[in-house]
Coordinates of C-alpha atoms in Angstrom, one line a residue:
M882 CA 24.9 53.7 139.5
S883 CA 24.9 57.0 137.7
L884 CA 27.6 59.6 138.8
A885 CA 25.2 62.5 137.8
P886 CA 23.6 64.2 140.8
S887 CA 20.1 63.2 141.7
A888 CA 17.3 64.8 143.9
K889 CA 14.1 63.0 145.3
G890 CA 10.8 64.4 146.6
T891 CA 7.1 64.2 146.2
V892 CA 4.5 66.3 144.1
K893 CA 0.8 66.8 145.0
F894 CA -1.7 64.8 142.9
G895 CA -5.0 65.9 144.2
D896 CA -5.2 64.7 147.7
Y897 CA -2.3 62.2 147.2
K898 CA 1.5 62.5 146.5
T899 CA 3.5 61.1 143.8
W900 CA 7.1 60.2 144.7
Y901 CA 9.8 61.1 142.1
R902 CA 13.6 61.0 141.5
V903 CA 15.4 63.4 139.2
T904 CA 18.8 62.4 137.9
G905 CA 20.9 64.9 136.1
D906 CA 19.9 68.5 134.9
P907 CA 16.5 69.0 133.5
G908 CA 17.4 72.6 132.6
C909 CA 20.3 71.5 130.4
G910 CA 18.2 71.8 127.2
K911 CA 17.9 68.3 126.3
P912 CA 14.5 66.4 126.4
V913 CA 13.8 64.8 129.9
L914 CA 13.3 61.0 129.8
V915 CA 10.4 60.3 132.1
V916 CA 10.4 56.6 133.2
V917 CA 7.1 54.9 133.5
H918 CA 7.3 51.6 135.2
G919 CA 5.2 48.5 134.6
G920 CA 2.8 46.6 136.7
P921 CA 0.4 48.2 137.1
G922 CA 1.3 48.3 140.8
S923 CA 5.0 47.8 140.4
T924 CA 7.6 50.4 141.3
H925 CA 10.6 52.3 139.7
D926 CA 13.2 50.1 141.3
Y927 CA 13.7 47.6 138.5
L928 CA 14.3 50.5 136.0
L929 CA 16.6 52.4 138.2
R930 CA 19.8 51.7 136.3
M931 CA 18.3 53.9 133.3
S932 CA 19.5 56.8 135.4
E933 CA 23.0 55.9 134.0
L934 CA 21.8 57.7 130.8
A935 CA 22.2 60.9 132.8
D936 CA 26.1 60.2 132.4
R937 CA 25.5 60.8 128.6
G938 CA 23.8 64.0 129.2
W939 CA 20.1 62.9 129.1
P940 CA 18.2 64.0 132.3
V941 CA 16.1 61.2 133.8
V942 CA 13.0 61.2 136.0
H943 CA 11.8 58.0 137.8
Y944 CA 8.6 57.9 139.8
D945 CA 6.3 55.6 141.7
Q946 CA 2.7 55.4 140.4
L947 CA 0.0 56.0 142.9
G948 CA -0.6 53.0 145.1
N949 CA 2.9 51.7 145.4
G950 CA 6.5 52.5 146.5
G951 CA 7.0 56.1 147.9
S952 CA 3.7 57.5 146.6
T953 CA 0.6 57.3 148.5
H954 CA -0.8 53.9 149.3
L955 CA -4.6 53.3 149.0
P956 CA -5.4 49.8 150.0
G957 CA -8.9 50.5 150.7
K958 CA -9.8 51.8 147.1
G959 CA -11.7 49.5 144.7
P960 CA -11.6 48.6 141.0
D961 CA -13.5 51.9 140.1
F962 CA -10.8 54.0 141.5
W963 CA -7.7 52.2 139.7
T964 CA -8.2 53.1 136.1
P965 CA -5.7 53.8 133.1
E966 CA -7.3 57.4 133.2
L967 CA -6.2 58.0 136.8
F968 CA -2.6 56.9 135.9
E969 CA -2.5 59.0 132.8
A970 CA -3.6 62.0 134.9
E971 CA -0.8 61.3 137.4
L972 CA 1.8 61.3 134.6
T973 CA 0.5 64.6 133.1
N974 CA 0.4 66.2 136.6
L975 CA 3.9 64.9 137.3
V976 CA 5.6 66.6 134.3
R977 CA 3.7 69.9 134.9
Q978 CA 4.6 70.0 138.6
L979 CA 8.3 69.3 137.7
G980 CA 8.2 71.9 135.1
I981 CA 9.4 69.6 132.4
D982 CA 6.1 69.6 130.3
G983 CA 7.8 71.6 127.7
N984 CA 10.5 69.3 126.7
Y985 CA 10.2 65.6 127.6
V986 CA 10.2 62.0 126.2
P987 CA 8.1 59.2 128.2
F988 CA 9.6 55.8 128.3
G989 CA 6.9 53.5 129.1
Q990 CA 7.9 49.8 130.1
S991 CA 5.4 47.0 130.0
W992 CA 2.1 48.3 131.2
G993 CA 3.8 51.7 131.2
G994 CA 4.0 51.4 127.4
L995 CA 0.3 51.4 127.0
L996 CA 0.0 54.2 129.6
V997 CA 2.5 56.5 127.6
A998 CA 0.8 55.7 124.2
M999 CA -2.4 56.8 125.8
H1000 CA -0.7 60.0 126.9
A1001 CA 1.0 60.7 123.7
A1002 CA -2.1 60.2 121.8
K1003 CA -3.5 63.4 123.5
R1004 CA -0.6 65.3 121.7
P1005 CA 0.8 67.3 124.7
T1006 CA 2.7 70.3 123.4
G1007 CA 6.1 69.6 125.0
L1008 CA 6.3 65.9 124.0
K1009 CA 9.3 65.4 121.8
G1010 CA 9.4 61.7 121.4
L1011 CA 8.1 58.3 122.8
V1012 CA 9.6 54.9 123.9
I1013 CA 7.4 52.0 124.2
A1014 CA 9.3 49.0 125.6
N1015 CA 8.2 45.4 126.3
A1016 CA 4.5 46.3 125.9
P1017 CA 1.5 44.8 124.4
A1018 CA -0.9 47.0 122.5
S1019 CA -3.9 45.5 124.2
Y1020 CA -4.5 42.9 127.0
P1021 CA -6.7 40.7 124.8
L1022 CA -3.6 40.3 122.5
W1023 CA -1.5 39.7 125.5
L1024 CA -3.8 37.0 126.9
Q1025 CA -4.1 35.3 123.4
E1026 CA -0.2 35.0 123.4
M1027 CA 0.0 34.0 127.0
K1028 CA -1.8 30.8 126.0
V1029 CA 0.9 30.3 123.2
L1030 CA 3.8 30.8 125.8
R1031 CA 2.1 28.6 128.4
D1032 CA 1.7 25.9 126.0
Q1033 CA 5.5 25.8 125.4
L1034 CA 6.3 25.4 129.2
P1035 CA 8.0 22.2 130.4
P1036 CA 5.5 19.2 130.6
G1037 CA 3.1 19.5 133.6
V1038 CA 3.8 23.1 134.5
D1039 CA 0.9 24.7 132.7
E1040 CA -1.3 21.8 134.1
A1041 CA -0.2 22.6 137.6
L1042 CA -0.6 26.4 137.1
R1043 CA -4.2 25.8 135.7
R1044 CA -5.2 23.7 138.6
H1045 CA -4.2 26.4 141.0
E1046 CA -6.1 29.0 139.0
A1047 CA -9.2 26.9 138.7
E1048 CA -9.1 26.2 142.5
G1049 CA -8.6 29.8 143.5
T1050 CA -5.2 29.0 145.2
T1051 CA -3.0 31.5 143.2
D1052 CA -1.9 32.8 146.5
S1053 CA -0.1 29.5 147.5
I1054 CA 3.6 29.0 147.5
D1055 CA 3.3 26.1 145.2
Y1056 CA 1.7 28.4 142.5
Y1057 CA 4.5 30.9 143.1
N1058 CA 7.2 28.3 142.7
T1059 CA 5.6 26.8 139.6
M1060 CA 5.3 30.1 137.9
Q1061 CA 8.9 30.8 138.1
A1062 CA 9.3 28.4 135.0
F1063 CA 7.4 31.2 133.0
Y1064 CA 9.2 34.1 134.6
E1065 CA 12.7 32.6 134.0
R1066 CA 11.9 32.3 130.4
H1067 CA 9.9 35.3 129.5
V1068 CA 10.3 38.0 132.1
C1069 CA 14.2 38.0 133.2
R1070 CA 16.5 35.4 131.9
L1071 CA 19.5 36.5 134.1
K1072 CA 20.3 34.3 137.1
P1073 CA 20.3 35.3 139.8
Q1074 CA 17.7 38.1 139.3
P1075 CA 19.1 41.5 139.7
R1076 CA 18.4 43.2 143.0
D1077 CA 16.6 46.1 141.5
L1078 CA 14.1 43.7 139.8
Q1079 CA 13.6 41.7 143.0
A1080 CA 13.1 45.1 145.0
S1081 CA 10.1 45.9 142.7
F1082 CA 8.7 42.2 143.1
Y1083 CA 9.0 42.8 147.0
E1084 CA 7.0 46.3 146.6
I1085 CA 4.1 44.4 144.7
Y1086 CA 4.1 41.7 147.5
N1087 CA 4.1 44.2 150.4
D1088 CA 1.1 46.0 148.6
P1089 CA -0.6 44.1 145.9
T1090 CA -3.7 46.3 145.7
V1091 CA -3.2 47.7 142.3
Y1092 CA -1.6 44.7 140.6
F1093 CA -4.3 42.3 141.8
T1094 CA -7.1 44.6 141.0
M1095 CA -6.0 45.8 137.5
N1096 CA -3.7 42.8 136.3
G1097 CA -4.3 39.7 138.5
P1098 CA -2.2 37.2 140.3
S1099 CA 0.5 36.8 137.7
E1100 CA 1.8 38.1 134.4
F1101 CA 0.0 35.3 132.5
H1102 CA -3.2 35.1 134.3
V1103 CA -4.8 38.5 133.7
I1104 CA -8.2 38.5 135.3
G1105 CA -8.2 42.1 136.6
T1106 CA -10.0 45.3 135.3
L1107 CA -7.4 45.4 132.3
K1108 CA -8.3 42.3 130.8
D1109 CA -10.4 43.8 127.9
W1110 CA -8.4 47.1 127.6
G1111 CA -5.9 48.3 125.0
V1112 CA -4.8 51.3 123.2
I1113 CA -4.9 50.2 119.5
D1114 CA -7.6 52.8 118.7
V1115 CA -5.6 55.8 119.6
L1116 CA -2.1 54.8 118.1
P1117 CA -2.6 56.6 114.7
R1118 CA -3.0 59.9 116.8
I1119 CA 0.7 59.6 118.0
T1120 CA 2.7 62.1 115.9
V1121 CA 6.2 62.1 117.6
P1122 CA 9.0 59.7 116.6
T1123 CA 8.6 56.6 118.5
L1124 CA 11.0 53.9 119.4
I1125 CA 9.6 50.4 120.1
I1126 CA 11.6 47.9 122.1
S1127 CA 11.1 44.3 122.8
G1128 CA 13.2 41.0 123.5
R1129 CA 13.3 38.1 121.4
H1130 CA 12.2 35.9 124.3
D1131 CA 9.7 38.6 125.7
E1132 CA 6.3 37.9 127.2
A1133 CA 5.3 40.8 125.1
T1134 CA 5.6 38.7 121.9
P1135 CA 5.8 40.2 118.4
A1136 CA 2.2 39.6 117.8
T1137 CA 1.3 41.9 120.8
V1138 CA 3.8 44.5 119.7
Q1139 CA 2.9 44.7 116.0
P1140 CA 0.0 47.1 116.2
F1141 CA 2.6 50.0 117.5
Q1142 CA 4.7 49.3 114.4
D1143 CA 1.6 49.2 112.1
L1144 CA -0.5 52.2 113.4
I1145 CA 2.1 54.8 114.8
P1146 CA 3.1 56.9 111.7
D1147 CA 6.7 57.5 112.8
A1148 CA 7.8 54.3 114.6
R1149 CA 11.0 52.1 114.7
W1150 CA 11.1 48.7 116.3
E1151 CA 14.3 47.4 118.0
I1152 CA 14.3 43.7 119.1
F1153 CA 17.1 42.6 121.5
E1154 CA 18.1 39.2 120.5
E1155 CA 19.5 38.0 124.2
S1156 CA 16.6 39.5 126.2
S1157 CA 13.1 38.7 127.4
H1158 CA 11.2 41.4 129.2
V1159 CA 13.8 43.6 130.8
P1160 CA 16.5 44.4 128.0
H1161 CA 17.7 47.2 130.1
L1162 CA 18.9 44.7 132.6
E1163 CA 19.7 41.8 130.4
E1164 CA 21.7 43.7 127.5
P1165 CA 22.5 46.9 129.3
E1166 CA 25.3 48.2 127.1
L1167 CA 23.3 47.6 123.8
F1168 CA 20.3 49.1 125.5
D1169 CA 22.1 52.2 126.5
D1170 CA 23.4 52.7 122.9
V1171 CA 20.1 52.2 121.5
M1172 CA 18.6 54.8 123.8
H1173 CA 21.5 57.3 123.2
T1174 CA 21.1 57.0 119.3
Y1175 CA 17.4 57.5 119.5
L1176 CA 17.4 60.4 121.9
S1177 CA 20.3 62.0 119.8
S1178 CA 18.0 61.7 116.7
L1179 CA 15.5 63.9 118.3

């Protein structure tokens, strides 16, 4: 865990509250790294070790997106409420409320990668850079590649998964146990899973409102409101230097990431050979070096 001092709190977001944690000194003059987690409907926990970048002098902000973790939970809200626009507005509000909107770099992981691309395309004045990690450029691309990855699972696994999906029993323990074959290949290849990652999974389990509404019952069975959404059309509007990150065994396959490389004018793509979906946990030392080099280049 980071040796740099940290502070926690909440900021108002309309009638709601967004929980945040700041590690390091946001007033040090260096751009503040704002860590935007995946899901949607996960929490900051699985990205917590990124606070160690503060030991290299980079201030780091974590937060829990609305609906999960330390932020306001709204289990009664329906699909019309949970939109990408809501979460982009929350991110914009957070950086303003924290007073870092003049000098910051969003780091978006998985779903967070699409969210920060959407944010960067609006060209906020204080945006200094952008990191898109383990994210697809669109969910139609993601679903196309999920079929490829599912077809490569051990014999019988995908058939069992599809049986549950067809019968509407994706909440069963058998579906959960069966889907681990996919998660162990393409989400996190470490055994046992790191505690921070487990903590975020527990948070989704405790309140799956956002995840089930926008995504669906699993990473590879996206039937929620995001299934037809993406950010490909706005990528040419991103003008800041952009670092793209993915893992060689990532569920975000090269085909899903390629549009970021092709359409963002100033983009560099780093592939972590020993990682799947969470290189910051699977190859932490290399990850930190890559991030430090990129941030220093700004």
